[in-house]
Short mmCIF file of C-alpha atoms in Angstrom, two decimals:
data_model
loop_
_atom_site.label_atom_id
_atom_site.label_comp_id
_atom_site.label_asym_id
_atom_site.label_seq_id
_atom_site.Cartn_x
_atom_site.Cartn_y
_atom_site.Cartn_z
CA MET A 1 -23.52 91.55 0.23
CA ASN A 2 -22.43 89.85 -2.99
CA VAL A 3 -23.32 89.91 -6.68
CA ILE A 4 -23.66 86.80 -8.86
CA ILE A 5 -23.51 86.97 -12.66
CA SER A 6 -24.17 83.51 -14.07
CA ASN A 7 -24.83 81.64 -17.27
CA LYS A 8 -23.71 78.04 -17.81
CA TYR A 9 -23.09 77.48 -14.11
CA GLN A 10 -26.26 79.16 -12.82
CA SER A 11 -27.44 76.11 -10.83
CA LEU A 12 -24.04 75.64 -9.18
CA LEU A 13 -23.78 79.29 -8.16
CA ALA A 14 -27.36 79.34 -6.93
CA GLY A 15 -26.36 76.72 -4.38
CA LEU A 16 -23.72 78.90 -2.75
CA ASP A 17 -24.53 79.69 0.86
CA ILE A 18 -23.71 83.40 0.69
CA ASP A 19 -25.54 86.69 1.05
CA VAL A 20 -26.56 88.00 -2.38
CA ILE A 21 -27.73 91.54 -3.08
CA LYS A 22 -28.17 91.05 -6.82
CA SER A 23 -28.11 88.08 -9.19
CA ILE A 24 -28.45 88.15 -12.97
CA ASN A 25 -28.29 85.36 -15.52
CA GLY A 26 -27.43 85.39 -19.21
CA GLU A 27 -24.68 86.56 -21.56
CA PHE A 28 -23.48 90.15 -21.33
CA GLU A 29 -20.98 92.37 -23.08
CA ALA A 30 -18.00 93.27 -20.91
CA ASP A 31 -18.80 96.97 -21.24
CA GLU A 32 -22.38 96.27 -20.15
CA ILE A 33 -21.17 94.58 -16.96
CA VAL A 34 -18.83 97.48 -16.25
CA SER A 35 -21.51 100.14 -16.78
CA ASN A 36 -23.99 98.32 -14.51
CA PHE A 37 -21.61 97.63 -11.64
CA ALA A 38 -18.83 100.23 -11.72
CA ASN A 39 -20.77 102.42 -9.24
CA PHE A 40 -22.69 99.61 -7.56
CA PHE A 41 -21.59 98.82 -3.99
CA PHE A 42 -20.92 95.13 -3.33
CA ASN A 43 -18.55 92.99 -1.31
CA LYS A 44 -17.62 90.44 -3.97
CA MET A 45 -18.83 89.66 -7.48
CA ILE A 46 -18.92 85.98 -8.44
CA LEU A 47 -18.65 85.94 -12.21
CA ASP A 48 -19.41 82.85 -14.29
CA ILE A 49 -16.95 83.41 -17.12
CA THR A 50 -19.46 82.05 -19.65
CA ALA A 51 -21.73 85.00 -18.80
CA VAL A 52 -19.24 87.29 -20.57
CA LYS A 53 -19.69 87.39 -24.33
CA ASN A 54 -16.54 86.48 -26.25
CA TYR A 55 -14.77 85.57 -22.98
CA GLN A 56 -12.19 83.37 -24.74
CA ASP A 57 -10.68 86.55 -26.17
CA ILE A 58 -8.40 87.78 -23.39
CA ASN A 59 -9.01 91.38 -24.51
CA THR A 60 -12.60 91.02 -23.31
CA LEU A 61 -11.37 90.30 -19.78
CA GLN A 62 -9.00 93.25 -20.07
CA ARG A 63 -11.99 95.56 -20.60
CA LEU A 64 -13.46 94.23 -17.36
CA SER A 65 -10.19 94.78 -15.52
CA LEU A 66 -10.03 98.39 -16.63
CA GLY A 67 -13.58 99.17 -15.45
CA LEU A 68 -13.92 97.15 -12.22
CA ASP A 69 -11.89 96.54 -9.08
CA MET A 70 -10.67 93.04 -9.86
CA SER A 71 -9.71 92.39 -6.23
CA LYS A 72 -13.48 92.15 -5.64
CA ILE A 73 -14.15 89.76 -8.55
CA ILE A 74 -14.08 85.95 -8.29
CA ILE A 75 -14.18 84.29 -11.70
CA LEU A 76 -15.53 80.76 -12.08
CA LEU A 77 -13.71 79.39 -15.12
CA ASP A 78 -15.19 76.88 -17.53
CA ASP A 79 -13.38 73.77 -18.76
CA SER A 80 -12.47 75.03 -22.22
CA ASP A 81 -8.92 74.51 -23.48
CA VAL A 82 -8.37 78.19 -24.26
CA VAL A 83 -9.42 79.47 -20.84
CA ASN A 84 -7.29 76.86 -19.08
CA SER A 85 -4.23 77.34 -21.27
CA PRO A 86 -1.04 78.62 -19.59
CA MET A 87 -1.10 81.77 -21.74
CA TYR A 88 -4.68 82.73 -20.81
CA LEU A 89 -4.13 82.18 -17.08
CA SER A 90 -0.83 84.06 -17.19
CA GLN A 91 -2.51 87.04 -18.83
CA LEU A 92 -5.25 87.04 -16.20
CA VAL A 93 -2.53 87.44 -13.58
CA SER A 94 -0.85 90.17 -15.63
CA MET A 95 -4.10 92.15 -15.50
CA GLY A 96 -4.33 91.82 -11.72
CA ILE A 97 -7.00 89.12 -11.84
CA TYR A 98 -5.92 86.77 -9.05
CA ASN A 99 -9.19 85.19 -7.90
CA PHE A 100 -10.13 82.53 -10.42
CA THR A 101 -11.00 78.86 -10.02
CA ARG A 102 -12.69 75.93 -11.72
CA ASN A 103 -13.84 74.53 -8.38
CA ILE A 104 -17.23 75.73 -7.15
CA ASP A 105 -16.22 74.83 -3.58
CA ALA A 106 -13.28 77.23 -3.83
CA VAL A 107 -15.53 80.20 -4.64
CA LYS A 108 -16.80 80.60 -1.10
CA PHE A 109 -13.27 80.20 0.27
CA LEU A 110 -12.03 83.02 -1.99
CA ILE A 111 -14.70 85.38 -0.67
CA ASP A 112 -13.06 85.40 2.76
CA ASN A 113 -9.53 84.47 1.65
CA PRO A 114 -8.77 86.33 -1.58
CA ASN A 115 -5.61 85.44 -3.44
CA THR A 116 -2.58 87.68 -3.57
CA TYR A 117 -0.03 87.68 -6.36
CA LYS A 118 2.05 85.18 -4.38
CA ASP A 119 -0.81 82.67 -4.57
CA VAL A 120 -1.01 82.82 -8.36
CA ALA A 121 2.59 83.66 -9.29
CA SER A 122 3.11 80.12 -10.57
CA TYR A 123 0.61 80.86 -13.39
CA HIS A 124 2.49 84.00 -14.41
CA GLN A 125 4.79 83.08 -17.28
CA LEU A 126 6.62 86.26 -18.16
CA ASN A 127 8.51 84.75 -21.08
CA MET A 128 5.44 83.57 -23.00
CA THR A 129 5.04 85.17 -26.40
CA ALA A 130 2.50 82.90 -28.10
CA ASP A 131 -0.87 84.29 -29.15
CA ALA A 132 -3.48 83.75 -26.44
CA SER A 133 -5.83 82.38 -29.06
CA THR A 134 -3.49 79.48 -29.85
CA PRO A 135 -5.40 76.29 -29.08
CA ALA A 136 -4.19 74.56 -25.96
CA VAL A 137 -3.19 70.92 -25.92
CA GLU A 138 -6.25 68.78 -25.42
CA SER A 139 -6.85 68.38 -21.70
CA GLN A 140 -6.41 64.97 -20.15
CA HIS A 141 -7.86 63.50 -17.01
CA VAL A 142 -7.69 60.17 -15.24
CA SER A 143 -10.32 59.55 -12.57
CA VAL A 144 -9.44 58.18 -9.15
CA ASN A 145 -11.37 55.00 -10.00
CA ASP A 146 -9.33 54.60 -13.19
CA MET A 147 -6.11 55.03 -11.23
CA ASN A 148 -7.18 52.45 -8.67
CA ARG A 149 -8.08 49.96 -11.40
CA GLN A 150 -4.69 50.29 -13.10
CA GLY A 151 -2.81 50.10 -9.80
CA LEU A 152 -1.49 53.67 -9.96
CA ARG A 153 -1.03 55.24 -6.53
CA VAL A 154 -1.18 59.03 -6.50
CA ILE A 155 -0.10 60.01 -3.00
CA GLY A 156 -0.61 63.58 -1.86
CA ILE A 157 1.56 64.97 0.94
CA LYS A 158 -0.21 67.89 2.60
CA ASN A 159 0.85 70.23 5.42
CA ILE A 160 -1.71 70.73 8.17
CA THR A 161 0.46 72.90 10.38
CA ASN A 162 2.12 75.59 8.28
CA HIS A 163 5.28 74.49 6.46
CA ALA A 164 5.30 71.07 8.12
CA GLY A 165 7.86 69.67 5.68
CA SER A 166 5.87 68.28 2.76
CA THR A 167 8.45 69.27 0.14
CA THR A 168 11.42 67.60 1.84
CA LEU A 169 9.42 64.51 2.74
CA THR A 170 8.13 64.17 -0.83
CA TYR A 171 11.72 64.35 -2.08
CA LEU A 172 12.94 61.72 0.40
CA LEU A 173 10.05 59.38 -0.40
CA LYS A 174 10.80 59.67 -4.09
CA LYS A 175 14.52 58.96 -3.57
CA HIS A 176 13.72 55.77 -1.69
CA LEU A 177 10.85 54.55 -3.86
CA GLU A 178 12.74 54.90 -7.13
CA LYS A 179 15.06 52.09 -6.04
CA ALA A 180 12.23 49.59 -6.51
CA TYR A 181 9.31 51.39 -8.19
CA LYS A 182 8.63 53.54 -11.21
CA VAL A 183 7.89 56.87 -9.53
CA VAL A 184 7.64 60.60 -10.31
CA ALA A 185 7.25 63.52 -7.92
CA VAL A 186 5.50 66.84 -8.57
CA GLU A 187 4.79 69.94 -6.49
CA VAL A 188 1.65 72.05 -6.87
CA ASP A 189 1.66 75.84 -7.13
CA ASN A 190 5.20 76.18 -5.85
CA ASN A 191 8.80 76.18 -7.07
CA ASP A 192 10.71 74.84 -4.07
CA PHE A 193 11.77 71.67 -5.91
CA MET A 194 14.24 73.74 -7.91
CA TYR A 195 16.39 74.09 -4.79
CA LEU A 196 16.85 70.32 -4.46
CA ASN A 197 19.01 70.12 -7.61
CA ASP A 198 17.08 67.17 -9.01
CA LYS A 199 15.89 67.75 -12.56
CA THR A 200 13.45 64.83 -12.40
CA LEU A 201 11.30 66.74 -9.90
CA LYS A 202 8.43 68.62 -11.56
CA SER A 203 6.30 71.66 -10.71
CA VAL A 204 2.77 72.32 -12.02
CA SER A 205 -0.22 74.52 -11.26
CA ALA A 206 -3.26 73.06 -9.53
CA ILE A 207 -5.24 73.38 -12.76
CA ASP A 208 -2.59 71.40 -14.67
CA LEU A 209 -2.24 68.62 -12.08
CA PRO A 210 -4.88 66.28 -13.62
CA SER A 211 -3.18 66.54 -17.02
CA PHE A 212 0.23 65.83 -15.43
CA ILE A 213 -1.18 62.73 -13.73
CA ALA A 214 -2.73 61.53 -16.99
CA THR A 215 0.53 62.04 -18.86
CA ASN A 216 2.49 60.15 -16.21
CA SER A 217 -0.04 57.39 -15.51
CA ASN A 218 2.38 54.76 -16.84
CA ASN A 219 4.23 55.02 -13.51
CA GLU A 220 3.46 52.96 -10.43
CA VAL A 221 3.56 55.92 -8.04
CA ILE A 222 3.05 59.67 -8.40
CA LEU A 223 3.99 61.69 -5.32
CA VAL A 224 2.26 65.07 -5.12
CA ASP A 225 3.63 67.77 -2.82
CA LEU A 226 0.42 69.63 -1.96
CA ASN A 227 2.18 72.06 0.39
CA ASP A 228 -0.35 73.91 2.57
CA HIS A 229 -3.25 74.46 0.15
CA GLY A 230 -2.94 72.03 -2.76
CA PRO A 231 -6.05 70.18 -4.02
CA ILE A 232 -6.51 66.58 -2.87
CA SER A 233 -9.20 65.56 -5.38
CA SER A 234 -6.68 64.21 -7.91
CA CYS A 235 -5.00 61.91 -5.37
CA THR A 236 -5.89 58.30 -4.59
CA GLU A 237 -4.65 58.83 -1.03
CA VAL A 238 -3.32 61.67 1.11
CA ILE A 239 -0.99 61.80 4.10
CA TYR A 240 -1.39 64.76 6.42
CA LEU A 241 1.67 66.29 8.09
CA ILE A 242 1.58 67.87 11.52
CA GLU A 243 4.71 69.31 13.09
CA PRO A 244 3.93 68.77 16.79
CA GLY A 245 5.59 71.86 18.25
CA LEU A 246 3.60 73.74 20.88
CA ILE A 247 3.34 77.02 18.96
CA LYS A 248 2.35 75.34 15.69
CA LEU A 249 -0.27 73.18 17.37
CA ASN A 250 -1.78 76.15 19.21
CA LYS A 251 -1.92 78.16 15.98
CA LEU A 252 -3.60 75.24 14.25
CA ILE A 253 -6.27 74.88 16.94
CA ARG A 254 -6.98 78.62 17.04
CA LYS A 255 -7.35 78.65 13.28
CA ASP A 256 -9.75 75.68 13.26
CA HIS A 257 -10.82 74.13 16.56
CA ARG A 258 -12.44 71.24 14.64
CA VAL A 259 -9.34 70.32 12.70
CA PHE A 260 -8.77 66.97 14.36
CA GLU A 261 -12.43 66.07 13.97
CA LYS A 262 -11.97 66.64 10.24
CA LEU A 263 -8.81 64.51 10.23
CA ARG A 264 -10.49 61.54 11.86
CA ASP A 265 -9.63 58.31 9.99
CA LYS A 266 -7.00 60.15 7.93
CA LYS A 267 -3.31 59.22 7.75
CA ILE A 268 -1.77 61.67 10.24
CA ILE A 269 2.02 61.90 10.24
CA LEU A 270 3.81 63.70 13.04
CA ASN A 271 6.69 65.12 11.03
CA ARG A 272 9.98 66.52 12.36
CA SER A 273 8.85 65.03 15.63
CA ILE A 274 10.84 64.63 18.84
CA LEU A 275 7.92 62.98 20.65
CA SER A 276 8.40 59.72 22.52
CA GLU A 277 5.92 56.84 22.32
CA LYS A 278 4.29 58.11 25.51
CA ASP A 279 4.09 61.63 24.08
CA VAL A 280 2.40 60.27 20.95
CA ALA A 281 -0.11 58.38 23.09
CA ASP A 282 -0.87 61.59 25.00
CA PHE A 283 -1.24 63.47 21.70
CA GLU A 284 -3.72 60.88 20.42
CA TYR A 285 -5.70 61.01 23.65
CA GLU A 286 -5.94 64.81 23.73
CA SER A 287 -6.67 65.24 20.01
CA LYS A 288 -8.95 62.19 19.82
CA SER A 289 -7.08 61.10 16.72
CA LYS A 290 -4.85 58.23 15.59
CA VAL A 291 -1.26 58.83 14.49
CA PHE A 292 -0.26 56.76 11.46
CA TYR A 293 3.47 57.40 11.90
CA ASN A 294 5.79 59.40 14.13
CA MET A 295 8.53 60.71 11.80
CA PRO A 296 11.63 62.17 13.47
CA TYR A 297 13.88 64.86 12.05
CA LEU A 298 15.63 63.38 9.01
CA ASP A 299 18.93 64.13 7.34
CA ASP A 300 17.90 64.94 3.76
CA LYS A 301 21.50 64.39 2.60
CA LEU A 302 21.29 60.64 3.26
CA ASP A 303 20.62 58.30 0.33
CA LYS A 304 19.15 55.70 2.68
CA SER A 305 17.05 56.10 5.79
CA MET A 306 15.66 53.28 7.91
CA GLU A 307 12.80 55.55 9.07
CA ILE A 308 11.72 56.31 5.51
CA ASN A 309 11.88 52.64 4.54
CA VAL A 310 9.81 51.59 7.56
CA PHE A 311 7.26 54.29 6.79
CA LEU A 312 7.01 53.24 3.13
CA GLN A 313 6.59 49.60 4.07
CA LYS A 314 3.76 50.63 6.40
CA LEU A 315 2.18 52.34 3.38
CA GLY A 316 2.36 49.00 1.56
CA PHE A 317 5.52 49.37 -0.51
CA ASN A 318 6.93 45.94 0.24
CA LYS A 319 9.45 45.69 -2.60
CA LEU A 320 11.89 47.95 -0.76
CA GLY A 321 13.06 45.25 1.64
CA SER A 322 14.84 45.88 4.92
CA ASN A 323 17.34 48.68 5.37
CA SER A 324 18.98 48.71 8.74
CA ASN A 325 21.97 50.85 7.80
CA GLU A 326 22.05 54.44 6.64
CA GLU A 327 24.55 55.44 3.97
CA LYS A 328 25.76 58.83 2.94
CA GLY A 329 25.80 59.77 -0.71
CA SER A 330 28.96 60.49 -2.64
CA LYS A 331 28.68 64.19 -1.83
CA LEU A 332 27.73 65.61 1.56
CA PHE A 333 25.65 68.55 0.36
CA GLY A 334 25.59 68.06 -3.44
CA LEU A 335 25.52 71.82 -3.99
CA PHE A 336 26.95 71.78 -7.50
CA LYS A 337 24.87 69.37 -9.57
#
């Protein structure tokens, strides 16, 4: 059974389909919350951060962390600049507070799938020395409708089978698109781009993604490497990667037997695929889905790839032109850039 402590977001939390043993609403001192629940048995506590008096002072959250088991607490953040600043989020992680979100839909997910340090390590900025009370830069946001109106395409690349190659594919798409389009690429909640030796590639947290998109909305294309769990709400379109190996497919089905039902009418890419046209047809028949593109294994050291160009043209990027020949770059591996 779970506990809900709410204030500003009472109506949102009341709509959660979870078992609740106790629910209180209002503003409470941190010490009051600790004294009432330190010896109270519960599965998870969903805490509306606005229910904690003086919550923008990080020391208030520290008092909670000292009195409660923070692995059992899920904090619903508000949209204030201070709470969403890199310093505040980093200090939450420093105190062992890993389960926080601004998305009400993520609360229920965190009940059964709590974060570990690895999931929030990207928020942890060990070299930050600024005062936590320093005002954050005013948050920016561009809606999907705004992006569509101005012709900006924000394309998310998301793994459906684990580690299906979203990072490498994002990198290759960016390399090809930048020949004819103004494009940037960013990864969410990860730091794998650093290993590609391309300083134009960026990394941000999920919370900072909308601000990154707003700041870079003067581009024609923003490619977002969503990896396995990145949010899709900031994207105008998403391509879903499935690596069609037997073990990975079986793991996927056992994890969620309705996965292909959920992917109906989505852009499914078979990535790192060795399937023939007949194999793809069989895959579509058995999964009751439609494959948008069958992408073979690619050499990420090539500056040009016919497969990538064909794929991008199918996505509507017609300024690339034909590319029947593949060329190698000036360096085979480019290890020392």
